[in-house]
Coordinates of C-alpha atoms in Angstrom, one line a residue:
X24 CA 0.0 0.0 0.0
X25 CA 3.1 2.0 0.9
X26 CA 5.0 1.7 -2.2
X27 CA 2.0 2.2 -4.2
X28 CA 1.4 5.3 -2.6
X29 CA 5.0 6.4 -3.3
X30 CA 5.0 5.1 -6.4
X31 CA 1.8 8.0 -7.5
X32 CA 3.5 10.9 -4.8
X33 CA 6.6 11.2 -6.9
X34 CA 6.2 12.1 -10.2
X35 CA 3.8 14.9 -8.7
X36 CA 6.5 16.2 -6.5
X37 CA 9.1 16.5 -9.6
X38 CA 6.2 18.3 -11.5
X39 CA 5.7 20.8 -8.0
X40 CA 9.7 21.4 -8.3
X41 CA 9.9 22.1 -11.7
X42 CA 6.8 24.7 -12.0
X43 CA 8.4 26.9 -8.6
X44 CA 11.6 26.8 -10.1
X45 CA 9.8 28.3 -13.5
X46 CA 8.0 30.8 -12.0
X47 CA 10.9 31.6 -9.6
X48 CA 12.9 32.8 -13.2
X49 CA 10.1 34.8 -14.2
X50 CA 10.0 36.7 -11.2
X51 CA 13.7 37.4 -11.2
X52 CA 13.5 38.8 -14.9
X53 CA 13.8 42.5 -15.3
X54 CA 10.3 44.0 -17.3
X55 CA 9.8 45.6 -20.2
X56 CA 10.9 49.2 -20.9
X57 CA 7.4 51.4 -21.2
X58 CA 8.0 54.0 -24.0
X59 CA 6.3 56.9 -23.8
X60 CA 4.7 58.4 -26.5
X61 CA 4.8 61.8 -27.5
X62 CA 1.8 63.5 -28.3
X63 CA 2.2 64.6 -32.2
X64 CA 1.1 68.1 -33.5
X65 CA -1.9 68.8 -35.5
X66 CA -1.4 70.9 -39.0
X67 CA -3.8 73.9 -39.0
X68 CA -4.2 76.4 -41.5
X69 CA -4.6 80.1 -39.7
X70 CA -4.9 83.6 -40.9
X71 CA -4.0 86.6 -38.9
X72 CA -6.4 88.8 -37.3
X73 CA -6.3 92.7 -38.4
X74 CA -7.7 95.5 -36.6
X75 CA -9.1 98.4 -38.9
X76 CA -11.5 100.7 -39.2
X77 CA -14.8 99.2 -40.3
X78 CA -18.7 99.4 -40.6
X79 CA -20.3 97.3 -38.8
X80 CA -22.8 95.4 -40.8
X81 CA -26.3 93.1 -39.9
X82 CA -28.0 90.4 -42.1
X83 CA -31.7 89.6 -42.5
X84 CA -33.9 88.6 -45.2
X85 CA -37.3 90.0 -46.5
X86 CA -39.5 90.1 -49.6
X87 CA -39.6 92.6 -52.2
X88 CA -42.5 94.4 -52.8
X89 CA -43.9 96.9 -55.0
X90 CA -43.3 101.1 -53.7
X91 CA -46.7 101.5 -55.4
X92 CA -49.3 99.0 -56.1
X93 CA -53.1 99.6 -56.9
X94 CA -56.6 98.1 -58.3
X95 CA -56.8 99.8 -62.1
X96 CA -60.6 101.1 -61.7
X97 CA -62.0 102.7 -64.9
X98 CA -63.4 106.0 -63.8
X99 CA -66.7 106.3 -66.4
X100 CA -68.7 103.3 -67.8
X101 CA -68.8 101.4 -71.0
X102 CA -68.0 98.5 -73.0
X103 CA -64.6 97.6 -73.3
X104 CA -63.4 97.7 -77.3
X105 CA -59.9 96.7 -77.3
X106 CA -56.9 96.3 -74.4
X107 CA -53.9 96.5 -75.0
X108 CA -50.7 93.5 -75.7
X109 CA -49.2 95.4 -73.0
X110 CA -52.3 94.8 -70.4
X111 CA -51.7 91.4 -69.7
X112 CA -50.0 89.4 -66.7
X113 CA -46.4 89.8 -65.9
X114 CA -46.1 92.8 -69.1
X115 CA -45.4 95.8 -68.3
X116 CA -46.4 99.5 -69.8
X117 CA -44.5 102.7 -70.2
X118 CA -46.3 106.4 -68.3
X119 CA -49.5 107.8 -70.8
X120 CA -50.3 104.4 -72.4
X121 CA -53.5 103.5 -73.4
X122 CA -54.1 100.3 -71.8
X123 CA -57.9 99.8 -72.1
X124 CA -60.1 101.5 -74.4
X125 CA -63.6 101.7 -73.8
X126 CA -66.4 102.6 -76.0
X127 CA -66.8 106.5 -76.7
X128 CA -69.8 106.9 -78.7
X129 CA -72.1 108.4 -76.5
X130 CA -69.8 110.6 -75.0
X131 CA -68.2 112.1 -78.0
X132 CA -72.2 113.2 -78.6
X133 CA -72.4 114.5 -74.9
X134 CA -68.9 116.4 -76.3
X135 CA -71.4 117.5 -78.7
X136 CA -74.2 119.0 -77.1
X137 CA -71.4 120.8 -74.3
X138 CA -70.1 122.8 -77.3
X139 CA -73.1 123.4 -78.9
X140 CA -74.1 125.0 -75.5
X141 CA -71.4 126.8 -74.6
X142 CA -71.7 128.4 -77.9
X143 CA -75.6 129.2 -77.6
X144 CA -74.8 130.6 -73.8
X145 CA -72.0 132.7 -75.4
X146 CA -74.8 134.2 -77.7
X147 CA -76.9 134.9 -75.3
X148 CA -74.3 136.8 -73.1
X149 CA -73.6 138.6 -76.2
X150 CA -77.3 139.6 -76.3
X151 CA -77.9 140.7 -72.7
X152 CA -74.6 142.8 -73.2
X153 CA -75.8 144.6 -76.0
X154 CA -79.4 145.0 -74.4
X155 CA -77.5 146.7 -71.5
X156 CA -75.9 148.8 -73.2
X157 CA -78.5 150.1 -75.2
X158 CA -80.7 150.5 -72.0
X159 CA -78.0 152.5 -70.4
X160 CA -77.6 154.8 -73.1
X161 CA -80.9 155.7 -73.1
X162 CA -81.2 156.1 -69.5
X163 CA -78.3 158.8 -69.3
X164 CA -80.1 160.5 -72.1
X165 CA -83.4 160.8 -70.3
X166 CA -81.7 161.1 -66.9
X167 CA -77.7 162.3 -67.3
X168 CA -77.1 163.8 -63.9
X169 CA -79.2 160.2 -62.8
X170 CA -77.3 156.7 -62.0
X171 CA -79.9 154.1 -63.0
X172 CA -80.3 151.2 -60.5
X173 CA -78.9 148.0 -61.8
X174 CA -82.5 146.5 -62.6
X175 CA -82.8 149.4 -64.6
X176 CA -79.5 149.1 -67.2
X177 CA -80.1 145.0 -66.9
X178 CA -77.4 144.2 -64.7
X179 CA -78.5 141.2 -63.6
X180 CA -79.6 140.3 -66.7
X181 CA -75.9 140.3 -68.3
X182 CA -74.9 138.6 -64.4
X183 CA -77.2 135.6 -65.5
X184 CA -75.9 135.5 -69.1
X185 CA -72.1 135.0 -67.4
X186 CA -73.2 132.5 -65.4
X187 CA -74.7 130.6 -67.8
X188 CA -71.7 130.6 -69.6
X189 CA -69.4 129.6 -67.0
X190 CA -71.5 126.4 -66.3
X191 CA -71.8 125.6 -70.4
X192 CA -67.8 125.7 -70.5
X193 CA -67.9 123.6 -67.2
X194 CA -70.3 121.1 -68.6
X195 CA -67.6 120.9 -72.2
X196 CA -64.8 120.6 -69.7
X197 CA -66.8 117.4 -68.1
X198 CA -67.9 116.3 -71.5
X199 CA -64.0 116.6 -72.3
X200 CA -62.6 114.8 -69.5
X201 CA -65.3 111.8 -69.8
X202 CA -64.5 111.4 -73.5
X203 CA -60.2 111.0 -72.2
X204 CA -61.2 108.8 -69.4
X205 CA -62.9 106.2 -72.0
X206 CA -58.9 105.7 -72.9
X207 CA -57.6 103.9 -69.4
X208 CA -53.7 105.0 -68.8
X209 CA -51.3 105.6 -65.8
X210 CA -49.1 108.3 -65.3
X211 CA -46.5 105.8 -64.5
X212 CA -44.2 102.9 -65.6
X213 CA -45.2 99.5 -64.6
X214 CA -46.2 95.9 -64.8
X215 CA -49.8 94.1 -64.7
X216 CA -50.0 92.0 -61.6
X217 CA -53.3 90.4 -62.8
X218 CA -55.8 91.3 -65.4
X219 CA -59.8 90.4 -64.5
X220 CA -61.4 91.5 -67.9
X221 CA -61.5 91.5 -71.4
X222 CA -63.1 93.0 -74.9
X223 CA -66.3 93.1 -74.8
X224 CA -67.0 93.4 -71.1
X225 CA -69.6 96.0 -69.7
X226 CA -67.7 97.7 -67.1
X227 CA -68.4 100.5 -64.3
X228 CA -66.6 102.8 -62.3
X229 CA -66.4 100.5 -59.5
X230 CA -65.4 97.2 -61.7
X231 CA -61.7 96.3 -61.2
X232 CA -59.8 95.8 -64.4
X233 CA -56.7 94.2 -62.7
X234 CA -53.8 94.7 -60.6
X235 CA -50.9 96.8 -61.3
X236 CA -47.6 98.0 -59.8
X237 CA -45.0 100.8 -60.3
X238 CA -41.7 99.7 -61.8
X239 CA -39.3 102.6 -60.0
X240 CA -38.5 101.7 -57.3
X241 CA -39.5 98.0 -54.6
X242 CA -38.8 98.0 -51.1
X243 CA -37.8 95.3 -48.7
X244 CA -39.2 95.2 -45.6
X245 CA -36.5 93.7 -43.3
X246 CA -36.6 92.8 -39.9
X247 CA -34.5 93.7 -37.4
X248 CA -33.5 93.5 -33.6
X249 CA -32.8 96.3 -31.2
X250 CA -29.1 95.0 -31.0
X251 CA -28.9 95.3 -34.9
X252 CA -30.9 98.2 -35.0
X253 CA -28.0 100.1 -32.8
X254 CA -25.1 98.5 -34.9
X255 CA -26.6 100.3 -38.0
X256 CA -27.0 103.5 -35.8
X257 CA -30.7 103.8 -36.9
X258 CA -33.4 105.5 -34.5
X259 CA -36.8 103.8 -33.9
X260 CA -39.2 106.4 -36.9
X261 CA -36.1 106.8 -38.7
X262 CA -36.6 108.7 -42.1
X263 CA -34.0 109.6 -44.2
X264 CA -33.1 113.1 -46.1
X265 CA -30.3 114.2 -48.0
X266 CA -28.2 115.2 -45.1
X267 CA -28.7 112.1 -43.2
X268 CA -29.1 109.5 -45.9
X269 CA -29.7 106.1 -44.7
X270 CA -27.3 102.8 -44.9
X271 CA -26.6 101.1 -47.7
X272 CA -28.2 97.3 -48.3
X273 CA -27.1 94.8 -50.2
X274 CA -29.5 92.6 -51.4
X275 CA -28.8 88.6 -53.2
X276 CA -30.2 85.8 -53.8
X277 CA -30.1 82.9 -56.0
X278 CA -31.5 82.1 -59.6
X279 CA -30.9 79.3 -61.4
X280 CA -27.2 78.5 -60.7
X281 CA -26.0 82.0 -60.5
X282 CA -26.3 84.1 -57.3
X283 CA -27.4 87.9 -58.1
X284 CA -26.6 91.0 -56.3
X285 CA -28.6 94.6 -55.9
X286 CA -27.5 97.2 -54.1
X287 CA -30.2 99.2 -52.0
X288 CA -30.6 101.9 -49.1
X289 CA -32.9 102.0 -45.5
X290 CA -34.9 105.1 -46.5
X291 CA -37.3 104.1 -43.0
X292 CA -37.8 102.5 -39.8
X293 CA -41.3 101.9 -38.0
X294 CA -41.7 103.6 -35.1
X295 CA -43.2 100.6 -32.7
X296 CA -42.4 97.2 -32.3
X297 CA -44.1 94.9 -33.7
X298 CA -46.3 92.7 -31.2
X299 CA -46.0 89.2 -32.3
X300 CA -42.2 89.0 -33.4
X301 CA -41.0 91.6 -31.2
X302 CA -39.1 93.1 -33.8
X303 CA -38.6 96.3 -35.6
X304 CA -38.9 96.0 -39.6
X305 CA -36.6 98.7 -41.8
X306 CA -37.5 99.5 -45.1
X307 CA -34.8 99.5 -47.2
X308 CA -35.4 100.9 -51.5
X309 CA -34.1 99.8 -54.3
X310 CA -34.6 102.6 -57.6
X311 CA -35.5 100.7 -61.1
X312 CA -35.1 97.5 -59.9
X313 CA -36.2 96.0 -63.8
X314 CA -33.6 98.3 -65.5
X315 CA -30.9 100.2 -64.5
X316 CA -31.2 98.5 -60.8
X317 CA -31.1 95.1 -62.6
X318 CA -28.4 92.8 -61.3
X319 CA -27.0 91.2 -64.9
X320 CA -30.1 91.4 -66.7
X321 CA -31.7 89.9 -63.5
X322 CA -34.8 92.2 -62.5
X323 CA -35.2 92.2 -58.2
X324 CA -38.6 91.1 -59.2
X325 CA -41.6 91.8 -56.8
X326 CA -42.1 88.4 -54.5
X327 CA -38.3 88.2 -54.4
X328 CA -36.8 86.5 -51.2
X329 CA -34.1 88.0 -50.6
X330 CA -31.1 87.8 -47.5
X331 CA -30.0 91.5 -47.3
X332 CA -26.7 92.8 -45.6
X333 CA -27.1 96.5 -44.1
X334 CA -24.0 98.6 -43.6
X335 CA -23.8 101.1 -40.9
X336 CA -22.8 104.7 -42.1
X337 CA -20.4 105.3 -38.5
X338 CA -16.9 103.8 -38.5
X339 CA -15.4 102.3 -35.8
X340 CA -12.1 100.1 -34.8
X341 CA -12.1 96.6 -34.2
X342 CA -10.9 93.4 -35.4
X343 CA -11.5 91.3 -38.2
X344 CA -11.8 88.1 -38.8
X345 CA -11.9 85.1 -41.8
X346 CA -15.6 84.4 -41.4
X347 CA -14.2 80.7 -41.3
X348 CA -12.3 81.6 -37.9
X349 CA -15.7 81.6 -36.1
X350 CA -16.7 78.4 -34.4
X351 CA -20.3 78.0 -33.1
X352 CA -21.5 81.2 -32.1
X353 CA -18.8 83.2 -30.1
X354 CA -15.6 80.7 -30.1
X355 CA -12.3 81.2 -31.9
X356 CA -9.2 79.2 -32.0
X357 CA -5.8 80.6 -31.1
X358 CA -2.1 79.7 -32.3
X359 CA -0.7 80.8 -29.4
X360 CA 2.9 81.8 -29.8
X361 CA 4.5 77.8 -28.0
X362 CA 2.2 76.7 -31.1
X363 CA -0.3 75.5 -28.7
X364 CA -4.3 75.8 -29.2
X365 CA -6.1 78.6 -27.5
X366 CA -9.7 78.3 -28.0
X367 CA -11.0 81.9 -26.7
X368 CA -15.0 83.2 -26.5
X369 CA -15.3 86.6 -28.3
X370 CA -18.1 89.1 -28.3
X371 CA -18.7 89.1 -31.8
X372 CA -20.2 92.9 -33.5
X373 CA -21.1 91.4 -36.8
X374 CA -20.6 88.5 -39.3
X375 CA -21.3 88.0 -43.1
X376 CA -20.4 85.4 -45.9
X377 CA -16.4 86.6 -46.2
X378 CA -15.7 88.1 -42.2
X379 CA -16.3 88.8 -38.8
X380 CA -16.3 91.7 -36.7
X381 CA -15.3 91.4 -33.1
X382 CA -15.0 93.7 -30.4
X383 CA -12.8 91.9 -27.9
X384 CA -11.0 88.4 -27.2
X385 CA -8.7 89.0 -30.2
X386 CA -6.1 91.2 -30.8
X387 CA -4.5 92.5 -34.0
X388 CA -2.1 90.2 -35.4
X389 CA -2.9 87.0 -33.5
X390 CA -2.9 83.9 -35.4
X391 CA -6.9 82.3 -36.0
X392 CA -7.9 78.8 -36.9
X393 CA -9.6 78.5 -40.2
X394 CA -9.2 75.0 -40.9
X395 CA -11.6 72.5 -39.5
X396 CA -10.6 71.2 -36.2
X397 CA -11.5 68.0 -34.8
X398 CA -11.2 66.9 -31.0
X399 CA -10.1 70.5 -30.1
X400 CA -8.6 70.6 -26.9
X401 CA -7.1 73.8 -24.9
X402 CA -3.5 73.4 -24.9
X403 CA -2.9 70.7 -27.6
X404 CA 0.3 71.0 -29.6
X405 CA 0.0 72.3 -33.2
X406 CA 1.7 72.8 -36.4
X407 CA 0.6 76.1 -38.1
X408 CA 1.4 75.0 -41.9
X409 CA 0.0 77.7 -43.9
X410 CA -0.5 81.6 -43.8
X411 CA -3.2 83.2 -45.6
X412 CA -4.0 86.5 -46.1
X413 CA -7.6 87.7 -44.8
X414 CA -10.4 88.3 -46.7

């Protein structure tokens, strides 16, 4: 039982030796080296900031409108005999043309019978004048030393024929004016909004003919905050003259593929805020927006939506920045000068498409982050590659 006992306990205690003296070795084995690695720098593109004297500028949108925009209402009735090419949607007319012409039969007789009286009352003045005269001479040679009463030299006789005269030349001038209105114009350039009738059509004064709007100028209303209301340096009922002209807008959009510009001016600002939006709206004017105002052939057509970018008239200092330099809302990173990131919180004036205007946490000639940044951390190292020139 012993040596069969023995026989088992041995091998297992060679097996016990072997694995001690194993780990033993391992233990006395010096470890690894741990290399540290150094954290590499990241290649940024930056610009420098530039402080300059600049006008601040704000950006909003709005719609064009017309300056002028009315009902066309024929002002006498009559059937309508021909319209014009020029009358119909989206055409537009030129100041004194004849848009509409209505029928003008019966008041070319009414023309008529006004000249035919004006012509009898003028007789008839001629008469009591005469008559007047003769009864005066005969008074003074009945009575010379005498003045006859007025009844007696037919004063009011010659006072009736006057008047009669007067309201026959005032009933030609109607008769006149009546006959001109038959021919529908505008003392304006324009377009046709909508048109609502055609030939044929029995119209009245109070039947609208169509739509219509002036062509010289449209206006934007824009909308604007107090904050960006004091950046352009514009007063709440702000209305501008010659000596205080208003600032200048610049209006864009895009059609088609190709991105058009027109350049405008804040002529007015409402004088109360508006209730629902809390706002205050600016009207800015843009002069013959479907010619000369025209941005490459491109009209600023009425229903435009347009993003406009007001300049303030004042000029101040502060800095500038690549409008790529601004990171969320206020945050800016910083090549600081051990090539380490800053990121910094500015108070930022204004921003448009190509910059952005701050008023403090950058100073002229520091280097600003333009390219994109990702994992930003305060303090990382960094390898400024490229130096671009601000826009």
């Amino acid at each position: 039982m012993n040596n069969k006992y023995l026989k088992t306990a041995a091998p297992l205690a060679v097996l016990a030796v072997a694995f001690g003296a194993v780990q033993i070795m391992s233990a006395a084995k010096p470890a690894p080296e741990k290399k540290e690695e150094e954290q590499r720098p990241v290649s940024l593109v930056y610009s420098e900031a530039r402080e300059e004297a600049v006008h601040l500028a704000v950006r909003t949108q709005g719609e064009v409108r017309p300056h002028t925009e009315i009902d066309l209402t024929p002002e006498v009735s009559g059937r309508i005999v021909s319209i014009s090419e020029n009358f119909a949607e989206g055409a537009g007319f030129g100041p004194g043309e004849v848009l509409i012409q209505l029928d003008d039969a019966d008041y070319r007789l009414a023309l008529a019978r006004a000249e035919a009286g004006v012509a009898q009352a003028e007789v008839l003045l001629l008469q009591a004048e005469a008559a007047a005269s003769i009864k005066r001479e005969q008074w003074l040679a009945l009575s010379p030393n005498k003045e006859p009463t007025p009844l007696q030299v037919n004063r009011p006789q010659v006072a009736e024929a006057e008047a009669n005269l007067r309201s026959a030349r005032a009933e030609l001038a109607d008769a006149r004016q009546d006959l001109a209105r038959t021919q529908i114009e505008l003392p304006f350039r324009g377009r046709v909004a909508s048109r609502d009738v055609g030939v044929g059509q029995y119209v009245t004064a109070s039947t609208t003919l169509g739509r219509v709007f002036a062509t010289d100028r449209v206006e934007v209303r824009l909308p604007l905050t107090d904050a960006q209301l004091q950046q352009l340096d514009l007063p709440m009922g702000f209305v501008a003259t010659d000596k205080k002209p208003g600032p200048p807008v610049t209006l864009s959009t895009r059609i088609g593929a190709q991105r058009h510009r027109w350049q405008g001016q804040i002529v007015r600002t409402q004088a109360a805020v508006d209730r629902q939006t809390r706002l205050i709206y600016a009207v800015a004017e843009v002069n013959d927006p479907y010619g000369i105002g025209a941005s490459g052939g491109a009209p600023l057509a009425v229903g435009l939506f347009v993003t406009a970018e007001a300049e303030s008239t004042r000029e101040r200092r502060a800095v500038v920045l690549p409008r790529e330099a601004l990171r969320s809302a206020d945050r800016v990173y910083v090549v600081d000068g051990d090539n380490r990131l800053d990121i910094r919180t500015v108070d930022t004036l204004s921003s448009s498409e190509d910059r952005v205007v701050v008023a403090s946490g950058i100073a002229g000639g520091e280097r600003v982050v333009t390219s994109t940044v990702a994992n930003a951390v305060d303090g990382m190292p960094v390898q400024p590659i490229t130096h671009l020139a601000s826009k």
